[in-house]
Short mmCIF file of C-alpha atoms in Angstrom, two decimals:
data_model
loop_
_atom_site.label_atom_id
_atom_site.label_comp_id
_atom_site.label_asym_id
_atom_site.label_seq_id
_atom_site.Cartn_x
_atom_site.Cartn_y
_atom_site.Cartn_z
CA MET G 1 27.79 5.80 -47.07
CA SER G 2 27.64 9.56 -47.33
CA SER G 3 24.13 9.42 -48.71
CA SER G 4 23.00 7.19 -45.78
CA PHE G 5 24.70 9.46 -43.36
CA SER G 6 22.90 12.44 -44.80
CA ILE G 7 19.55 10.61 -44.54
CA VAL G 8 20.14 9.81 -40.91
CA ALA G 9 21.34 13.34 -40.11
CA ALA G 10 18.27 14.81 -41.81
CA ILE G 11 16.07 12.43 -39.67
CA ILE G 12 17.81 13.53 -36.37
CA LEU G 13 17.47 17.20 -37.41
CA VAL G 14 13.77 16.81 -38.14
CA THR G 15 13.21 14.94 -34.75
CA ILE G 16 15.15 17.74 -32.83
CA CYS G 17 12.99 20.34 -34.53
CA VAL G 18 9.69 18.56 -33.82
CA LEU G 19 10.50 17.82 -30.06
CA GLY G 20 12.27 21.05 -29.36
CA ASN G 21 9.85 23.33 -31.25
CA SER G 22 7.30 23.74 -28.35
CA ASN G 23 9.94 25.37 -26.01
CA ALA G 24 12.21 27.03 -28.61
CA GLN G 25 9.91 29.98 -29.36
CA LEU G 26 9.20 30.97 -25.70
CA SER G 27 11.17 34.05 -24.61
CA SER G 28 11.17 36.52 -21.82
CA THR G 29 11.29 39.32 -24.28
CA PHE G 30 8.48 38.00 -26.63
CA TYR G 31 6.25 41.18 -26.21
CA THR G 32 9.03 43.70 -26.06
CA THR G 33 8.03 45.26 -29.35
CA THR G 34 4.30 44.14 -29.67
CA CYS G 35 3.20 44.93 -26.13
CA PRO G 36 5.98 46.53 -24.05
CA ASN G 37 3.82 47.37 -21.17
CA VAL G 38 2.29 43.92 -20.73
CA THR G 39 3.72 43.22 -17.22
CA SER G 40 2.73 46.60 -15.82
CA VAL G 41 -0.82 46.28 -17.21
CA VAL G 42 -1.16 42.85 -15.60
CA ARG G 43 0.33 44.07 -12.39
CA GLY G 44 -2.13 46.99 -12.17
CA VAL G 45 -5.17 44.58 -12.42
CA VAL G 46 -3.90 41.84 -10.07
CA GLU G 47 -2.70 44.33 -7.39
CA GLN G 48 -6.15 45.70 -7.28
CA ALA G 49 -7.73 42.23 -7.34
CA GLN G 50 -5.51 41.18 -4.29
CA GLN G 51 -6.86 44.13 -2.27
CA ASN G 52 -10.28 42.52 -2.68
CA ASP G 53 -9.22 38.87 -2.41
CA ILE G 54 -6.01 38.04 -0.51
CA ARG G 55 -6.26 34.52 -1.97
CA ILE G 56 -6.15 35.55 -5.62
CA GLY G 57 -2.43 34.59 -5.96
CA ALA G 58 -3.04 31.11 -4.76
CA LYS G 59 -6.16 30.77 -7.03
CA LEU G 60 -4.47 31.96 -10.26
CA ILE G 61 -1.28 29.80 -9.87
CA ARG G 62 -3.67 26.82 -9.25
CA VAL G 63 -5.47 27.60 -12.54
CA HIS G 64 -2.11 27.92 -14.31
CA PHE G 65 -0.91 24.59 -12.81
CA HIS G 66 -4.23 22.66 -13.73
CA ASP G 67 -4.08 24.25 -17.31
CA CYS G 68 -0.48 23.04 -17.93
CA PHE G 69 -1.11 19.44 -16.95
CA VAL G 70 -3.95 19.05 -19.58
CA ASN G 71 -2.68 19.27 -23.06
CA GLY G 72 0.12 21.70 -22.04
CA CYS G 73 -0.11 25.42 -21.12
CA ASP G 74 -2.57 26.41 -23.67
CA GLY G 75 -5.28 28.24 -21.77
CA SER G 76 -7.77 25.42 -22.46
CA ILE G 77 -8.96 25.45 -18.85
CA MET G 78 -10.54 28.80 -19.33
CA LEU G 79 -12.87 27.87 -22.20
CA ASP G 80 -16.66 27.79 -21.25
CA ASN G 81 -19.02 25.19 -22.67
CA ALA G 82 -19.80 25.85 -26.32
CA ASP G 83 -20.60 24.02 -29.49
CA GLY G 84 -17.83 21.31 -29.82
CA ILE G 85 -16.38 22.25 -26.41
CA GLU G 86 -16.84 20.50 -23.19
CA SER G 87 -15.33 22.76 -20.56
CA GLU G 88 -12.58 21.56 -18.34
CA LYS G 89 -13.93 23.76 -15.60
CA ASP G 90 -16.80 21.26 -15.07
CA ALA G 91 -14.34 18.25 -14.49
CA ALA G 92 -13.96 17.24 -10.86
CA PRO G 93 -10.38 18.63 -10.30
CA ASN G 94 -11.44 22.06 -11.63
CA GLN G 95 -14.76 22.69 -10.03
CA SER G 96 -13.26 24.48 -7.21
CA THR G 97 -10.76 26.53 -9.31
CA ASP G 98 -11.45 30.31 -9.13
CA GLY G 99 -10.15 33.68 -10.37
CA TYR G 100 -11.40 33.51 -13.79
CA ASP G 101 -13.09 36.98 -13.46
CA VAL G 102 -9.73 38.50 -12.73
CA VAL G 103 -8.20 36.87 -15.84
CA ASP G 104 -11.09 38.42 -17.84
CA ASP G 105 -10.25 41.78 -16.32
CA ILE G 106 -6.56 41.45 -17.35
CA LYS G 107 -7.63 40.41 -20.75
CA THR G 108 -9.84 43.43 -21.24
CA ALA G 109 -7.16 45.71 -20.00
CA LEU G 110 -4.59 44.21 -22.52
CA GLU G 111 -6.97 44.31 -25.30
CA ASN G 112 -7.31 48.04 -24.80
CA VAL G 113 -3.65 48.69 -25.22
CA CYS G 114 -2.43 45.68 -27.25
CA PRO G 115 -5.44 44.24 -29.10
CA GLY G 116 -4.90 40.65 -30.36
CA VAL G 117 -1.43 40.23 -28.94
CA VAL G 118 -1.20 38.70 -25.53
CA SER G 119 -2.61 35.12 -25.16
CA CYS G 120 -4.66 33.99 -22.19
CA ALA G 121 -2.23 31.23 -21.49
CA ASP G 122 0.61 33.87 -21.10
CA ILE G 123 -1.70 36.01 -18.75
CA LEU G 124 -1.75 33.07 -16.27
CA ALA G 125 2.15 32.75 -16.40
CA ILE G 126 2.67 36.51 -15.90
CA ALA G 127 -0.02 36.91 -13.23
CA SER G 128 1.18 33.93 -11.27
CA GLN G 129 4.82 35.44 -11.12
CA ILE G 130 3.66 38.95 -10.06
CA LEU G 131 1.40 37.60 -7.26
CA VAL G 132 3.99 35.15 -5.87
CA SER G 133 6.48 37.95 -5.65
CA ALA G 134 3.82 40.38 -4.20
CA ASN G 135 3.28 37.92 -1.41
CA GLY G 136 6.92 37.78 -0.42
CA GLY G 137 8.13 35.09 -2.92
CA PRO G 138 10.68 35.02 -5.68
CA THR G 139 10.68 36.54 -8.95
CA TRP G 140 11.78 34.86 -12.21
CA GLU G 141 12.02 35.67 -15.91
CA VAL G 142 8.59 34.42 -17.21
CA GLN G 143 8.94 32.78 -20.62
CA LEU G 144 6.31 34.07 -23.08
CA GLY G 145 4.98 33.39 -26.50
CA ARG G 146 2.27 30.82 -25.79
CA ARG G 147 -0.84 30.79 -27.95
CA ASP G 148 -4.35 29.71 -26.97
CA SER G 149 -5.99 26.43 -27.83
CA ARG G 150 -9.16 26.17 -29.87
CA THR G 151 -10.41 23.14 -28.00
CA ALA G 152 -10.79 21.84 -24.41
CA ASN G 153 -10.06 18.29 -23.00
CA ARG G 154 -12.40 17.45 -20.19
CA ALA G 155 -11.44 13.76 -20.22
CA GLY G 156 -7.69 14.79 -19.93
CA THR G 157 -8.13 16.35 -16.49
CA THR G 158 -7.48 12.95 -14.97
CA ALA G 159 -3.84 13.91 -15.58
CA ILE G 160 -4.13 16.69 -12.82
CA PRO G 161 -2.56 15.56 -9.59
CA SER G 162 -5.30 14.74 -6.99
CA PRO G 163 -5.08 15.39 -3.11
CA PHE G 164 -6.29 11.75 -2.59
CA GLU G 165 -3.30 10.11 -4.40
CA ASN G 166 -0.17 8.84 -2.98
CA LEU G 167 3.34 10.03 -3.74
CA GLU G 168 4.04 7.40 -6.35
CA GLN G 169 0.90 8.23 -8.30
CA ILE G 170 1.69 12.11 -8.06
CA ALA G 171 5.34 11.56 -9.13
CA LYS G 172 4.13 9.59 -12.14
CA LYS G 173 1.95 12.43 -13.26
CA PHE G 174 4.88 14.99 -12.97
CA SER G 175 7.12 12.56 -14.83
CA ASP G 176 4.52 12.22 -17.52
CA VAL G 177 4.79 15.99 -18.37
CA GLY G 178 8.61 15.97 -18.08
CA LEU G 179 8.93 17.24 -14.46
CA ASP G 180 11.18 15.68 -11.93
CA SER G 181 11.25 15.26 -8.11
CA THR G 182 12.69 18.73 -7.56
CA ASP G 183 9.94 20.21 -9.57
CA LEU G 184 7.38 18.24 -7.58
CA VAL G 185 8.57 19.37 -4.20
CA ALA G 186 9.19 22.98 -5.34
CA LEU G 187 5.80 23.41 -7.04
CA SER G 188 4.10 21.80 -4.01
CA GLY G 189 5.69 24.68 -2.04
CA ALA G 190 2.98 26.88 -3.61
CA HIS G 191 0.90 25.54 -0.81
CA THR G 192 2.63 28.02 1.42
CA PHE G 193 -0.30 30.27 0.76
CA GLY G 194 -3.97 29.60 0.04
CA ARG G 195 -6.63 27.32 1.47
CA ALA G 196 -8.03 23.93 0.93
CA ARG G 197 -11.43 22.58 1.42
CA CYS G 198 -12.20 20.04 4.20
CA ALA G 199 -13.45 17.57 1.41
CA THR G 200 -9.81 17.37 0.20
CA PHE G 201 -8.24 16.18 3.57
CA VAL G 202 -11.06 15.04 5.85
CA HIS G 203 -10.31 11.43 4.91
CA ARG G 204 -7.00 11.84 6.89
CA LEU G 205 -8.65 12.85 10.13
CA TYR G 206 -11.08 10.02 10.98
CA ASN G 207 -10.90 7.05 8.70
CA PHE G 208 -7.63 6.99 6.74
CA SER G 209 -7.52 4.29 4.13
CA GLY G 210 -10.37 2.46 5.86
CA THR G 211 -8.52 1.86 9.11
CA GLY G 212 -10.99 3.66 11.32
CA ASN G 213 -8.09 5.77 12.50
CA PRO G 214 -6.61 9.06 11.50
CA ASP G 215 -3.54 9.22 9.19
CA PRO G 216 -0.57 8.40 11.51
CA THR G 217 1.58 11.07 9.81
CA ILE G 218 -0.45 13.98 11.26
CA ASP G 219 0.85 15.64 14.42
CA THR G 220 -1.71 14.89 17.17
CA THR G 221 -2.16 18.60 18.22
CA TYR G 222 -2.58 19.60 14.54
CA LEU G 223 -5.07 16.67 14.08
CA GLU G 224 -7.34 18.08 16.85
CA THR G 225 -7.10 21.64 15.33
CA LEU G 226 -8.19 20.20 12.00
CA ARG G 227 -11.05 18.14 13.54
CA GLN G 228 -12.47 21.33 15.02
CA ILE G 229 -12.41 23.00 11.59
CA CYS G 230 -13.78 19.81 9.87
CA PRO G 231 -15.97 17.67 12.04
CA ASN G 232 -16.80 14.28 10.86
CA GLY G 233 -19.72 14.52 8.49
CA GLY G 234 -19.49 18.33 8.43
CA ASN G 235 -19.44 20.78 5.63
CA GLY G 236 -16.86 19.66 3.04
CA GLY G 237 -16.66 23.17 1.67
CA THR G 238 -15.17 24.79 4.82
CA LEU G 239 -11.76 26.18 4.21
CA ALA G 240 -8.50 25.54 6.14
CA ASP G 241 -5.04 27.27 5.72
CA LEU G 242 -2.60 25.16 3.71
CA ASP G 243 0.18 26.76 5.79
CA GLN G 244 -1.12 27.55 9.27
CA SER G 245 2.05 29.39 10.26
CA THR G 246 1.98 32.13 7.67
CA ARG G 247 -1.27 31.64 5.84
CA ASP G 248 -0.88 34.42 3.18
CA GLY G 249 2.74 34.83 2.96
CA PHE G 250 5.02 33.03 0.30
CA ASP G 251 7.94 31.49 2.22
CA ASN G 252 9.58 28.20 3.11
CA ASN G 253 7.52 27.60 6.27
CA TYR G 254 5.51 24.97 4.30
CA PHE G 255 8.53 22.67 4.34
CA ALA G 256 9.08 23.12 8.09
CA ASN G 257 5.42 22.17 8.52
CA LEU G 258 6.08 18.94 6.73
CA GLN G 259 8.98 18.16 8.99
CA ASN G 260 6.68 18.73 11.92
CA LYS G 261 3.94 16.41 10.58
CA ARG G 262 1.77 19.49 9.79
CA GLY G 263 1.17 19.14 6.11
CA LEU G 264 -2.44 19.74 5.36
CA LEU G 265 -3.01 17.43 2.25
CA GLN G 266 -2.11 13.79 1.97
CA THR G 267 0.06 14.88 -1.01
CA ASP G 268 1.86 17.43 1.04
CA GLN G 269 2.83 15.30 3.94
CA GLU G 270 3.84 12.29 1.82
CA LEU G 271 6.69 14.42 0.30
CA PHE G 272 8.39 14.04 3.77
CA SER G 273 6.69 11.04 5.45
CA THR G 274 7.19 8.60 2.52
CA SER G 275 10.69 7.41 2.07
CA GLY G 276 12.23 8.45 -1.26
CA ASP G 277 14.19 11.31 -2.92
CA THR G 278 11.63 14.00 -1.92
CA VAL G 279 12.59 13.89 1.78
CA ALA G 280 16.09 15.36 1.25
CA ILE G 281 14.65 18.07 -1.02
CA VAL G 282 12.16 18.95 1.71
CA ASN G 283 14.96 19.22 4.12
CA ARG G 284 16.95 21.35 1.83
CA PHE G 285 14.16 23.82 1.21
CA ALA G 286 13.29 23.98 4.89
CA ASN G 287 16.86 24.83 5.71
CA SER G 288 17.23 27.48 2.88
CA GLN G 289 14.50 29.76 1.74
CA SER G 290 16.71 31.11 -1.02
CA ASP G 291 17.33 27.61 -2.30
CA PHE G 292 13.47 27.10 -2.42
CA PHE G 293 12.93 30.38 -4.20
CA ASP G 294 15.54 29.63 -6.79
CA SER G 295 14.19 26.21 -7.42
CA PHE G 296 10.58 27.45 -7.45
CA GLY G 297 11.28 29.90 -10.16
CA GLN G 298 13.01 27.43 -12.22
CA SER G 299 10.29 24.88 -11.75
CA MET G 300 7.66 27.39 -12.67
CA ILE G 301 9.62 27.98 -15.95
CA ASN G 302 9.77 24.18 -16.51
CA MET G 303 6.03 23.80 -15.90
CA GLY G 304 5.34 26.67 -18.21
CA ASN G 305 7.27 24.94 -20.94
CA ILE G 306 4.84 22.01 -21.08
CA ARG G 307 3.80 21.59 -24.63
CA PRO G 308 2.87 25.21 -25.31
CA LEU G 309 1.27 26.18 -28.67
CA THR G 310 3.63 28.48 -30.55
CA GLY G 311 4.09 30.04 -33.95
CA SER G 312 1.00 29.67 -36.06
CA ASP G 313 -0.64 27.04 -33.78
CA GLY G 314 -3.74 27.97 -31.85
CA GLU G 315 -4.88 31.61 -31.71
CA ILE G 316 -4.75 34.71 -29.47
CA ARG G 317 -8.25 34.80 -28.01
CA SER G 318 -10.00 38.11 -27.58
CA ASP G 319 -12.13 36.56 -24.79
CA CYS G 320 -10.43 33.99 -22.62
CA LYS G 321 -13.76 32.15 -22.13
CA ARG G 322 -14.37 31.35 -25.86
CA VAL G 323 -12.61 30.75 -29.03
CA ASN G 324 -12.59 33.60 -31.58
#
């Protein structure tokens, strides 16, 4: 009996180690001794970058998000095409991602002071936190210690949520990586700043789901505003504000927009206009910015914990665009 119990206990222990290993080694103090100035170095680069491009915060948090949904937060999205590597950047969901030049600038600055120490995957996590806070949003303790992948997974980019999907499909993609409805609503709140191309929402303005009519969940005044920005058959690359009330500030106005049928993307508005548990969360965040901020920080930590490479897995790239 005791022998059988020992075997079962050993199996459970091994299982816990395997399942828990990916998150166990991340820590907010990971670089305290090896690169103590990592945050200040990143801040110096991104604050300068934001003076040149007010949208850099939205751009980099999007890259971080897209990276984590494909094979986990491993920096694979940043790899360029090379022998044996089909870049994820060329996949449809990532063709409009941007900000990689700023990541390169951060990496160069870090290599000058802490060569071979800070991963590209961690750079995305640190930069996202700094830029959210710099635009009026919350701060949180970024968990660090990720390592960089040696491979990319272009085919795996189908796991990235699409602006053309419905709430059920989006929720499934979040659930597949261990994120729940609160994470879904909180992380969608990153659309409180940044822009989206007409191509991502024009289907809502003229011929929604083949009806020949606009999406009925769009406020009629807002619909006319969007039609002026994105005429039928016009330039799909034209940009519109994700949050028309405070376009560059990180706040909870995004959720009030949803309550007023002024969500830009289908995936935004469905959080409120489709019956389900997301409606109450939208209302909660619309009523309390501090509640949203607290949840956003925790959800960023949760997202950052998706299958990171740690320990001796992967590598620390010296150039984020290519493997060592």
